[in-house]
Amino acid sequence: MIPLILIAKKDEEIKSFLKNYIVNNNFTRDRIFEIYPLKNEILISQIREIRKELMISSSLQRLFIIYNFDKATMEAQNAFLKSLEEGASKNQFLLTVENQHLLQQTIRSRSNLLNLRKPEYNPKNNDKDILFLKKLAGSTNFSFLSDPTLERVSREEAINFINTLILYYRSKLIQNPKYAAVLKRALSLKSLLESNNLNPQLCVDNLLIFIFKTFRMKE
């Protein structure tokens, strides 16, 4: 499987993602291997231990989590590339980093990068999204799905948009109990988006269609 590079500054962001990821992918404790830095570094000896484990045949997929991989020595990173060639197809590697640019370009190019850093909500930076949500409230058909705001949404943009949507509808919760259903759906999709390789564009479209249908249902 394609390795995941998890970019985060806070431990709780990583812990939250890993908890959901392990549950959603049915990894049991005996198939999870965690590697932490020794003396503030990931050493080549630790990667060699991973390679030894990869040599043991397993019918079930294993999960290797290497914490603070941006602290890996160049020798360890080179050895990790070799490990990918030997066991990536049957195993999942998760690398946590604070600065992905400290990793070799070859490792980054062979991995999916997932930014777990929670965006700070700034109303001035979300005016466009607020205007779109107001427009959605007055929509009578699905033409809102072709709005330029929604074109080629990246994972990070999708999460930012859902965060804005949650804050927007939470402020209106007292006006209509249906907003509770919208918030529940938004939080659920956001969690799935953060912990799985969901298509961000389809995720946003799914949420907006749900909102449209929710408020077009007869009382």
JSON list of C-alpha atoms in Angstrom, two decimals:
[
{"chain": "A", "resi": 1, "resn": "MET", "atom": "CA", "xyz": [0.00, 0.00, 0.00]},
{"chain": "A", "resi": 2, "resn": "ILE", "atom": "CA", "xyz": [1.07, 3.60, -0.53]},
{"chain": "A", "resi": 3, "resn": "PRO", "atom": "CA", "xyz": [2.71, 5.00, 2.64]},
{"chain": "A", "resi": 4, "resn": "LEU", "atom": "CA", "xyz": [1.01, 7.89, 4.44]},
{"chain": "A", "resi": 5, "resn": "ILE", "atom": "CA", "xyz": [3.02, 10.85, 5.71]},
{"chain": "A", "resi": 6, "resn": "LEU", "atom": "CA", "xyz": [1.08, 12.52, 8.52]},
{"chain": "A", "resi": 7, "resn": "ILE", "atom": "CA", "xyz": [2.02, 16.17, 9.01]},
{"chain": "A", "resi": 8, "resn": "ALA", "atom": "CA", "xyz": [1.23, 17.48, 12.49]},
{"chain": "A", "resi": 9, "resn": "LYS", "atom": "CA", "xyz": [2.65, 19.63, 15.27]},
{"chain": "A", "resi": 10, "resn": "LYS", "atom": "CA", "xyz": [0.52, 18.33, 18.13]},
{"chain": "A", "resi": 11, "resn": "ASP", "atom": "CA", "xyz": [0.45, 14.79, 19.51]},
{"chain": "A", "resi": 12, "resn": "GLU", "atom": "CA", "xyz": [-3.32, 14.90, 19.95]},
{"chain": "A", "resi": 13, "resn": "GLU", "atom": "CA", "xyz": [-3.79, 15.45, 16.22]},
{"chain": "A", "resi": 14, "resn": "ILE", "atom": "CA", "xyz": [-1.80, 12.31, 15.48]},
{"chain": "A", "resi": 15, "resn": "LYS", "atom": "CA", "xyz": [-3.47, 10.28, 18.23]},
{"chain": "A", "resi": 16, "resn": "SER", "atom": "CA", "xyz": [-6.94, 11.21, 16.99]},
{"chain": "A", "resi": 17, "resn": "PHE", "atom": "CA", "xyz": [-6.12, 10.24, 13.42]},
{"chain": "A", "resi": 18, "resn": "LEU", "atom": "CA", "xyz": [-4.47, 6.95, 14.39]},
{"chain": "A", "resi": 19, "resn": "LYS", "atom": "CA", "xyz": [-7.36, 5.94, 16.62]},
{"chain": "A", "resi": 20, "resn": "ASN", "atom": "CA", "xyz": [-9.84, 6.34, 13.78]},
{"chain": "A", "resi": 21, "resn": "TYR", "atom": "CA", "xyz": [-7.53, 4.85, 11.18]},
{"chain": "A", "resi": 22, "resn": "ILE", "atom": "CA", "xyz": [-6.86, 1.68, 13.19]},
{"chain": "A", "resi": 23, "resn": "VAL", "atom": "CA", "xyz": [-10.57, 1.13, 13.90]},
{"chain": "A", "resi": 24, "resn": "ASN", "atom": "CA", "xyz": [-11.71, 1.88, 10.34]},
{"chain": "A", "resi": 25, "resn": "ASN", "atom": "CA", "xyz": [-9.12, -0.47, 8.85]},
{"chain": "A", "resi": 26, "resn": "ASN", "atom": "CA", "xyz": [-9.59, -3.27, 11.40]},
{"chain": "A", "resi": 27, "resn": "PHE", "atom": "CA", "xyz": [-5.97, -3.47, 12.56]},
{"chain": "A", "resi": 28, "resn": "THR", "atom": "CA", "xyz": [-5.58, -5.65, 15.66]},
{"chain": "A", "resi": 29, "resn": "ARG", "atom": "CA", "xyz": [-2.91, -4.87, 18.24]},
{"chain": "A", "resi": 30, "resn": "ASP", "atom": "CA", "xyz": [-0.74, -7.83, 17.23]},
{"chain": "A", "resi": 31, "resn": "ARG", "atom": "CA", "xyz": [-0.45, -6.40, 13.69]},
{"chain": "A", "resi": 32, "resn": "ILE", "atom": "CA", "xyz": [0.62, -2.91, 14.74]},
{"chain": "A", "resi": 33, "resn": "PHE", "atom": "CA", "xyz": [4.30, -2.01, 15.09]},
{"chain": "A", "resi": 34, "resn": "GLU", "atom": "CA", "xyz": [5.29, 1.37, 16.54]},
{"chain": "A", "resi": 35, "resn": "ILE", "atom": "CA", "xyz": [8.78, 2.86, 16.22]},
{"chain": "A", "resi": 36, "resn": "TYR", "atom": "CA", "xyz": [9.90, 5.91, 18.21]},
{"chain": "A", "resi": 37, "resn": "PRO", "atom": "CA", "xyz": [13.13, 7.95, 17.95]},
{"chain": "A", "resi": 38, "resn": "LEU", "atom": "CA", "xyz": [16.13, 6.81, 19.99]},
{"chain": "A", "resi": 39, "resn": "LYS", "atom": "CA", "xyz": [18.16, 9.72, 21.35]},
{"chain": "A", "resi": 40, "resn": "ASN", "atom": "CA", "xyz": [16.06, 12.09, 19.25]},
{"chain": "A", "resi": 41, "resn": "GLU", "atom": "CA", "xyz": [16.73, 10.20, 15.99]},
{"chain": "A", "resi": 42, "resn": "ILE", "atom": "CA", "xyz": [15.31, 7.35, 13.96]},
{"chain": "A", "resi": 43, "resn": "LEU", "atom": "CA", "xyz": [18.34, 5.13, 13.40]},
{"chain": "A", "resi": 44, "resn": "ILE", "atom": "CA", "xyz": [19.20, 2.71, 10.62]},
{"chain": "A", "resi": 45, "resn": "SER", "atom": "CA", "xyz": [19.20, -0.11, 13.20]},
{"chain": "A", "resi": 46, "resn": "GLN", "atom": "CA", "xyz": [15.50, 0.52, 13.83]},
{"chain": "A", "resi": 47, "resn": "ILE", "atom": "CA", "xyz": [14.70, 0.31, 10.13]},
{"chain": "A", "resi": 48, "resn": "ARG", "atom": "CA", "xyz": [16.65, -2.94, 9.94]},
{"chain": "A", "resi": 49, "resn": "GLU", "atom": "CA", "xyz": [14.38, -4.35, 12.64]},
{"chain": "A", "resi": 50, "resn": "ILE", "atom": "CA", "xyz": [11.40, -3.46, 10.46]},
{"chain": "A", "resi": 51, "resn": "ARG", "atom": "CA", "xyz": [12.99, -5.26, 7.52]},
{"chain": "A", "resi": 52, "resn": "LYS", "atom": "CA", "xyz": [13.45, -8.35, 9.68]},
{"chain": "A", "resi": 53, "resn": "GLU", "atom": "CA", "xyz": [9.74, -8.29, 10.50]},
{"chain": "A", "resi": 54, "resn": "LEU", "atom": "CA", "xyz": [8.88, -7.88, 6.82]},
{"chain": "A", "resi": 55, "resn": "MET", "atom": "CA", "xyz": [10.76, -11.08, 6.08]},
{"chain": "A", "resi": 56, "resn": "ILE", "atom": "CA", "xyz": [8.26, -12.99, 8.24]},
{"chain": "A", "resi": 57, "resn": "SER", "atom": "CA", "xyz": [5.38, -14.06, 6.04]},
{"chain": "A", "resi": 58, "resn": "SER", "atom": "CA", "xyz": [1.91, -12.88, 7.07]},
{"chain": "A", "resi": 59, "resn": "SER", "atom": "CA", "xyz": [-1.46, -13.45, 5.44]},
{"chain": "A", "resi": 60, "resn": "LEU", "atom": "CA", "xyz": [-2.81, -10.32, 7.13]},
{"chain": "A", "resi": 61, "resn": "GLN", "atom": "CA", "xyz": [-1.78, -6.75, 6.48]},
{"chain": "A", "resi": 62, "resn": "ARG", "atom": "CA", "xyz": [0.46, -5.15, 9.11]},
{"chain": "A", "resi": 63, "resn": "LEU", "atom": "CA", "xyz": [0.67, -1.52, 10.16]},
{"chain": "A", "resi": 64, "resn": "PHE", "atom": "CA", "xyz": [4.06, 0.11, 10.79]},
{"chain": "A", "resi": 65, "resn": "ILE", "atom": "CA", "xyz": [3.93, 3.52, 12.49]},
{"chain": "A", "resi": 66, "resn": "ILE", "atom": "CA", "xyz": [7.20, 5.45, 12.59]},
{"chain": "A", "resi": 67, "resn": "TYR", "atom": "CA", "xyz": [6.94, 8.55, 14.78]},
{"chain": "A", "resi": 68, "resn": "ASN", "atom": "CA", "xyz": [8.92, 11.73, 14.07]},
{"chain": "A", "resi": 69, "resn": "PHE", "atom": "CA", "xyz": [10.34, 10.32, 10.87]},
{"chain": "A", "resi": 70, "resn": "ASP", "atom": "CA", "xyz": [11.63, 13.78, 9.95]},
{"chain": "A", "resi": 71, "resn": "LYS", "atom": "CA", "xyz": [14.28, 13.03, 12.60]},
{"chain": "A", "resi": 72, "resn": "ALA", "atom": "CA", "xyz": [15.50, 9.97, 10.71]},
{"chain": "A", "resi": 73, "resn": "THR", "atom": "CA", "xyz": [19.15, 9.93, 9.64]},
{"chain": "A", "resi": 74, "resn": "MET", "atom": "CA", "xyz": [19.93, 9.83, 5.93]},
{"chain": "A", "resi": 75, "resn": "GLU", "atom": "CA", "xyz": [21.09, 6.22, 6.37]},
{"chain": "A", "resi": 76, "resn": "ALA", "atom": "CA", "xyz": [17.75, 5.35, 7.98]},
{"chain": "A", "resi": 77, "resn": "GLN", "atom": "CA", "xyz": [15.81, 7.05, 5.19]},
{"chain": "A", "resi": 78, "resn": "ASN", "atom": "CA", "xyz": [17.78, 5.15, 2.55]},
{"chain": "A", "resi": 79, "resn": "ALA", "atom": "CA", "xyz": [17.12, 1.89, 4.39]},
{"chain": "A", "resi": 80, "resn": "PHE", "atom": "CA", "xyz": [13.42, 2.76, 4.60]},
{"chain": "A", "resi": 81, "resn": "LEU", "atom": "CA", "xyz": [13.27, 3.15, 0.82]},
{"chain": "A", "resi": 82, "resn": "LYS", "atom": "CA", "xyz": [14.64, -0.37, 0.54]},
{"chain": "A", "resi": 83, "resn": "SER", "atom": "CA", "xyz": [11.95, -1.58, 2.96]},
{"chain": "A", "resi": 84, "resn": "LEU", "atom": "CA", "xyz": [9.27, -0.04, 0.75]},
{"chain": "A", "resi": 85, "resn": "GLU", "atom": "CA", "xyz": [10.53, -2.01, -2.21]},
{"chain": "A", "resi": 86, "resn": "GLU", "atom": "CA", "xyz": [10.39, -5.21, -0.18]},
{"chain": "A", "resi": 87, "resn": "GLY", "atom": "CA", "xyz": [7.13, -4.94, 1.72]},
{"chain": "A", "resi": 88, "resn": "ALA", "atom": "CA", "xyz": [4.95, -1.96, 0.81]},
{"chain": "A", "resi": 89, "resn": "SER", "atom": "CA", "xyz": [2.48, -3.98, -1.24]},
{"chain": "A", "resi": 90, "resn": "LYS", "atom": "CA", "xyz": [1.33, -6.08, 1.72]},
{"chain": "A", "resi": 91, "resn": "ASN", "atom": "CA", "xyz": [1.82, -3.60, 4.56]},
{"chain": "A", "resi": 92, "resn": "GLN", "atom": "CA", "xyz": [0.83, -0.07, 5.49]},
{"chain": "A", "resi": 93, "resn": "PHE", "atom": "CA", "xyz": [3.44, 2.45, 6.62]},
{"chain": "A", "resi": 94, "resn": "LEU", "atom": "CA", "xyz": [2.47, 5.63, 8.48]},
{"chain": "A", "resi": 95, "resn": "LEU", "atom": "CA", "xyz": [5.18, 8.24, 9.01]},
{"chain": "A", "resi": 96, "resn": "THR", "atom": "CA", "xyz": [4.51, 11.13, 11.37]},
{"chain": "A", "resi": 97, "resn": "VAL", "atom": "CA", "xyz": [6.44, 14.34, 10.74]},
{"chain": "A", "resi": 98, "resn": "GLU", "atom": "CA", "xyz": [6.40, 17.99, 11.68]},
{"chain": "A", "resi": 99, "resn": "ASN", "atom": "CA", "xyz": [8.44, 19.09, 8.66]},
{"chain": "A", "resi": 100, "resn": "GLN", "atom": "CA", "xyz": [7.96, 16.93, 5.57]},
{"chain": "A", "resi": 101, "resn": "HIS", "atom": "CA", "xyz": [10.73, 18.79, 3.75]},
{"chain": "A", "resi": 102, "resn": "LEU", "atom": "CA", "xyz": [13.32, 17.01, 5.91]},
{"chain": "A", "resi": 103, "resn": "LEU", "atom": "CA", "xyz": [12.41, 13.78, 4.14]},
{"chain": "A", "resi": 104, "resn": "GLN", "atom": "CA", "xyz": [14.06, 12.70, 0.93]},
{"chain": "A", "resi": 105, "resn": "GLN", "atom": "CA", "xyz": [12.12, 13.71, -2.16]},
{"chain": "A", "resi": 106, "resn": "THR", "atom": "CA", "xyz": [12.01, 10.06, -3.24]},
{"chain": "A", "resi": 107, "resn": "ILE", "atom": "CA", "xyz": [10.15, 9.11, -0.05]},
{"chain": "A", "resi": 108, "resn": "ARG", "atom": "CA", "xyz": [7.69, 11.99, -0.44]},
{"chain": "A", "resi": 109, "resn": "SER", "atom": "CA", "xyz": [7.03, 11.16, -4.07]},
{"chain": "A", "resi": 110, "resn": "ARG", "atom": "CA", "xyz": [6.17, 7.56, -3.18]},
{"chain": "A", "resi": 111, "resn": "SER", "atom": "CA", "xyz": [3.80, 8.55, -0.37]},
{"chain": "A", "resi": 112, "resn": "ASN", "atom": "CA", "xyz": [0.51, 10.34, 0.20]},
{"chain": "A", "resi": 113, "resn": "LEU", "atom": "CA", "xyz": [0.87, 13.46, 2.34]},
{"chain": "A", "resi": 114, "resn": "LEU", "atom": "CA", "xyz": [-1.91, 14.22, 4.82]},
{"chain": "A", "resi": 115, "resn": "ASN", "atom": "CA", "xyz": [-1.86, 17.49, 6.76]},
{"chain": "A", "resi": 116, "resn": "LEU", "atom": "CA", "xyz": [-3.43, 16.97, 10.19]},
{"chain": "A", "resi": 117, "resn": "ARG", "atom": "CA", "xyz": [-2.77, 20.47, 11.46]},
{"chain": "A", "resi": 118, "resn": "LYS", "atom": "CA", "xyz": [-6.11, 22.00, 12.39]},
{"chain": "A", "resi": 119, "resn": "PRO", "atom": "CA", "xyz": [-6.74, 25.27, 10.55]},
{"chain": "A", "resi": 120, "resn": "GLU", "atom": "CA", "xyz": [-7.52, 28.34, 12.63]},
{"chain": "A", "resi": 121, "resn": "TYR", "atom": "CA", "xyz": [-10.91, 29.77, 11.88]},
{"chain": "A", "resi": 122, "resn": "ASN", "atom": "CA", "xyz": [-10.75, 33.34, 10.62]},
{"chain": "A", "resi": 123, "resn": "PRO", "atom": "CA", "xyz": [-14.08, 34.81, 9.43]},
{"chain": "A", "resi": 124, "resn": "LYS", "atom": "CA", "xyz": [-12.33, 37.21, 7.05]},
{"chain": "A", "resi": 125, "resn": "ASN", "atom": "CA", "xyz": [-10.68, 34.29, 5.26]},
{"chain": "A", "resi": 126, "resn": "ASN", "atom": "CA", "xyz": [-13.98, 32.43, 4.96]},
{"chain": "A", "resi": 127, "resn": "ASP", "atom": "CA", "xyz": [-16.24, 35.14, 3.54]},
{"chain": "A", "resi": 128, "resn": "LYS", "atom": "CA", "xyz": [-16.40, 33.30, 0.22]},
{"chain": "A", "resi": 129, "resn": "ASP", "atom": "CA", "xyz": [-17.59, 30.11, 1.90]},
{"chain": "A", "resi": 130, "resn": "ILE", "atom": "CA", "xyz": [-20.17, 31.99, 3.99]},
{"chain": "A", "resi": 131, "resn": "LEU", "atom": "CA", "xyz": [-21.57, 33.66, 0.87]},
{"chain": "A", "resi": 132, "resn": "PHE", "atom": "CA", "xyz": [-21.81, 30.26, -0.81]},
{"chain": "A", "resi": 133, "resn": "LEU", "atom": "CA", "xyz": [-23.70, 28.76, 2.16]},
{"chain": "A", "resi": 134, "resn": "LYS", "atom": "CA", "xyz": [-26.17, 31.66, 2.08]},
{"chain": "A", "resi": 135, "resn": "LYS", "atom": "CA", "xyz": [-26.64, 31.04, -1.63]},
{"chain": "A", "resi": 136, "resn": "LEU", "atom": "CA", "xyz": [-27.21, 27.36, -0.95]},
{"chain": "A", "resi": 137, "resn": "ALA", "atom": "CA", "xyz": [-30.05, 28.23, 1.43]},
{"chain": "A", "resi": 138, "resn": "GLY", "atom": "CA", "xyz": [-31.95, 29.85, -1.43]},
{"chain": "A", "resi": 139, "resn": "SER", "atom": "CA", "xyz": [-31.24, 27.20, -4.06]},
{"chain": "A", "resi": 140, "resn": "THR", "atom": "CA", "xyz": [-34.16, 25.47, -5.76]},
{"chain": "A", "resi": 141, "resn": "ASN", "atom": "CA", "xyz": [-32.09, 22.94, -7.74]},
{"chain": "A", "resi": 142, "resn": "PHE", "atom": "CA", "xyz": [-28.64, 21.34, -7.82]},
{"chain": "A", "resi": 143, "resn": "SER", "atom": "CA", "xyz": [-27.01, 24.14, -9.83]},
{"chain": "A", "resi": 144, "resn": "PHE", "atom": "CA", "xyz": [-24.95, 25.04, -6.73]},
{"chain": "A", "resi": 145, "resn": "LEU", "atom": "CA", "xyz": [-22.76, 22.00, -7.44]},
{"chain": "A", "resi": 146, "resn": "SER", "atom": "CA", "xyz": [-21.27, 23.82, -10.44]},
{"chain": "A", "resi": 147, "resn": "ASP", "atom": "CA", "xyz": [-20.30, 26.86, -8.38]},
{"chain": "A", "resi": 148, "resn": "PRO", "atom": "CA", "xyz": [-16.61, 27.87, -8.93]},
{"chain": "A", "resi": 149, "resn": "THR", "atom": "CA", "xyz": [-16.13, 27.72, -5.16]},
{"chain": "A", "resi": 150, "resn": "LEU", "atom": "CA", "xyz": [-16.29, 23.93, -5.38]},
{"chain": "A", "resi": 151, "resn": "GLU", "atom": "CA", "xyz": [-13.95, 23.37, -8.32]},
{"chain": "A", "resi": 152, "resn": "ARG", "atom": "CA", "xyz": [-11.05, 20.94, -7.73]},
{"chain": "A", "resi": 153, "resn": "VAL", "atom": "CA", "xyz": [-11.27, 20.98, -3.93]},
{"chain": "A", "resi": 154, "resn": "SER", "atom": "CA", "xyz": [-8.15, 19.59, -2.21]},
{"chain": "A", "resi": 155, "resn": "ARG", "atom": "CA", "xyz": [-8.29, 17.61, 1.02]},
{"chain": "A", "resi": 156, "resn": "GLU", "atom": "CA", "xyz": [-7.14, 20.58, 3.11]},
{"chain": "A", "resi": 157, "resn": "GLU", "atom": "CA", "xyz": [-9.58, 22.93, 1.36]},
{"chain": "A", "resi": 158, "resn": "ALA", "atom": "CA", "xyz": [-12.41, 20.46, 1.95]},
{"chain": "A", "resi": 159, "resn": "ILE", "atom": "CA", "xyz": [-11.61, 20.24, 5.67]},
{"chain": "A", "resi": 160, "resn": "ASN", "atom": "CA", "xyz": [-11.40, 24.05, 5.91]},
{"chain": "A", "resi": 161, "resn": "PHE", "atom": "CA", "xyz": [-14.75, 24.37, 4.14]},
{"chain": "A", "resi": 162, "resn": "ILE", "atom": "CA", "xyz": [-16.42, 21.83, 6.44]},
{"chain": "A", "resi": 163, "resn": "ASN", "atom": "CA", "xyz": [-14.99, 23.63, 9.49]},
{"chain": "A", "resi": 164, "resn": "THR", "atom": "CA", "xyz": [-16.53, 26.87, 8.24]},
{"chain": "A", "resi": 165, "resn": "LEU", "atom": "CA", "xyz": [-19.81, 25.11, 7.53]},
{"chain": "A", "resi": 166, "resn": "ILE", "atom": "CA", "xyz": [-19.90, 23.62, 11.05]},
{"chain": "A", "resi": 167, "resn": "LEU", "atom": "CA", "xyz": [-19.36, 27.01, 12.68]},
{"chain": "A", "resi": 168, "resn": "TYR", "atom": "CA", "xyz": [-21.91, 28.66, 10.38]},
{"chain": "A", "resi": 169, "resn": "TYR", "atom": "CA", "xyz": [-24.72, 26.17, 11.04]},
{"chain": "A", "resi": 170, "resn": "ARG", "atom": "CA", "xyz": [-23.90, 25.83, 14.73]},
{"chain": "A", "resi": 171, "resn": "SER", "atom": "CA", "xyz": [-24.63, 29.55, 15.12]},
{"chain": "A", "resi": 172, "resn": "LYS", "atom": "CA", "xyz": [-28.07, 28.95, 13.57]},
{"chain": "A", "resi": 173, "resn": "LEU", "atom": "CA", "xyz": [-28.94, 25.82, 15.54]},
{"chain": "A", "resi": 174, "resn": "ILE", "atom": "CA", "xyz": [-31.44, 27.62, 17.75]},
{"chain": "A", "resi": 175, "resn": "GLN", "atom": "CA", "xyz": [-33.41, 28.74, 14.67]},
{"chain": "A", "resi": 176, "resn": "ASN", "atom": "CA", "xyz": [-34.15, 25.29, 13.29]},
{"chain": "A", "resi": 177, "resn": "PRO", "atom": "CA", "xyz": [-33.66, 21.79, 14.76]},
{"chain": "A", "resi": 178, "resn": "LYS", "atom": "CA", "xyz": [-32.80, 20.49, 11.28]},
{"chain": "A", "resi": 179, "resn": "TYR", "atom": "CA", "xyz": [-29.40, 22.13, 11.64]},
{"chain": "A", "resi": 180, "resn": "ALA", "atom": "CA", "xyz": [-28.53, 19.41, 14.17]},
{"chain": "A", "resi": 181, "resn": "ALA", "atom": "CA", "xyz": [-28.77, 16.77, 11.43]},
{"chain": "A", "resi": 182, "resn": "VAL", "atom": "CA", "xyz": [-26.54, 18.88, 9.19]},
{"chain": "A", "resi": 183, "resn": "LEU", "atom": "CA", "xyz": [-23.93, 19.26, 11.92]},
{"chain": "A", "resi": 184, "resn": "LYS", "atom": "CA", "xyz": [-23.98, 15.53, 12.63]},
{"chain": "A", "resi": 185, "resn": "ARG", "atom": "CA", "xyz": [-23.45, 14.74, 8.95]},
{"chain": "A", "resi": 186, "resn": "ALA", "atom": "CA", "xyz": [-20.68, 17.33, 8.61]},
{"chain": "A", "resi": 187, "resn": "LEU", "atom": "CA", "xyz": [-18.78, 16.03, 11.64]},
{"chain": "A", "resi": 188, "resn": "SER", "atom": "CA", "xyz": [-19.09, 12.44, 10.40]},
{"chain": "A", "resi": 189, "resn": "LEU", "atom": "CA", "xyz": [-17.81, 13.25, 6.90]},
{"chain": "A", "resi": 190, "resn": "LYS", "atom": "CA", "xyz": [-15.01, 15.38, 8.30]},
{"chain": "A", "resi": 191, "resn": "SER", "atom": "CA", "xyz": [-13.85, 12.48, 10.49]},
{"chain": "A", "resi": 192, "resn": "LEU", "atom": "CA", "xyz": [-13.89, 10.10, 7.52]},
{"chain": "A", "resi": 193, "resn": "LEU", "atom": "CA", "xyz": [-12.05, 12.61, 5.35]},
{"chain": "A", "resi": 194, "resn": "GLU", "atom": "CA", "xyz": [-9.32, 13.02, 7.96]},
{"chain": "A", "resi": 195, "resn": "SER", "atom": "CA", "xyz": [-8.81, 9.29, 8.55]},
{"chain": "A", "resi": 196, "resn": "ASN", "atom": "CA", "xyz": [-9.37, 7.75, 5.10]},
{"chain": "A", "resi": 197, "resn": "ASN", "atom": "CA", "xyz": [-8.38, 8.33, 1.51]},
{"chain": "A", "resi": 198, "resn": "LEU", "atom": "CA", "xyz": [-11.79, 9.72, 0.57]},
{"chain": "A", "resi": 199, "resn": "ASN", "atom": "CA", "xyz": [-12.16, 11.88, -2.51]},
{"chain": "A", "resi": 200, "resn": "PRO", "atom": "CA", "xyz": [-12.48, 15.41, -1.01]},
{"chain": "A", "resi": 201, "resn": "GLN", "atom": "CA", "xyz": [-14.57, 16.70, -3.93]},
{"chain": "A", "resi": 202, "resn": "LEU", "atom": "CA", "xyz": [-17.11, 13.89, -3.60]},
{"chain": "A", "resi": 203, "resn": "CYS", "atom": "CA", "xyz": [-17.14, 14.35, 0.17]},
{"chain": "A", "resi": 204, "resn": "VAL", "atom": "CA", "xyz": [-18.06, 18.04, -0.10]},
{"chain": "A", "resi": 205, "resn": "ASP", "atom": "CA", "xyz": [-20.64, 17.35, -2.83]},
{"chain": "A", "resi": 206, "resn": "ASN", "atom": "CA", "xyz": [-22.23, 14.62, -0.70]},
{"chain": "A", "resi": 207, "resn": "LEU", "atom": "CA", "xyz": [-22.53, 16.97, 2.27]},
{"chain": "A", "resi": 208, "resn": "LEU", "atom": "CA", "xyz": [-24.04, 19.81, 0.23]},
{"chain": "A", "resi": 209, "resn": "ILE", "atom": "CA", "xyz": [-26.58, 17.51, -1.42]},
{"chain": "A", "resi": 210, "resn": "PHE", "atom": "CA", "xyz": [-27.55, 16.25, 2.04]},
{"chain": "A", "resi": 211, "resn": "ILE", "atom": "CA", "xyz": [-28.05, 19.84, 3.23]},
{"chain": "A", "resi": 212, "resn": "PHE", "atom": "CA", "xyz": [-30.11, 20.72, 0.16]},
{"chain": "A", "resi": 213, "resn": "LYS", "atom": "CA", "xyz": [-32.37, 17.68, 0.58]},
{"chain": "A", "resi": 214, "resn": "THR", "atom": "CA", "xyz": [-32.71, 18.23, 4.33]},
{"chain": "A", "resi": 215, "resn": "PHE", "atom": "CA", "xyz": [-34.12, 21.71, 3.89]},
{"chain": "A", "resi": 216, "resn": "ARG", "atom": "CA", "xyz": [-36.28, 20.82, 0.90]},
{"chain": "A", "resi": 217, "resn": "MET", "atom": "CA", "xyz": [-38.11, 18.06, 2.79]},
{"chain": "A", "resi": 218, "resn": "LYS", "atom": "CA", "xyz": [-41.67, 18.92, 3.69]},
{"chain": "A", "resi": 219, "resn": "GLU", "atom": "CA", "xyz": [-42.31, 19.57, 7.34]}
]
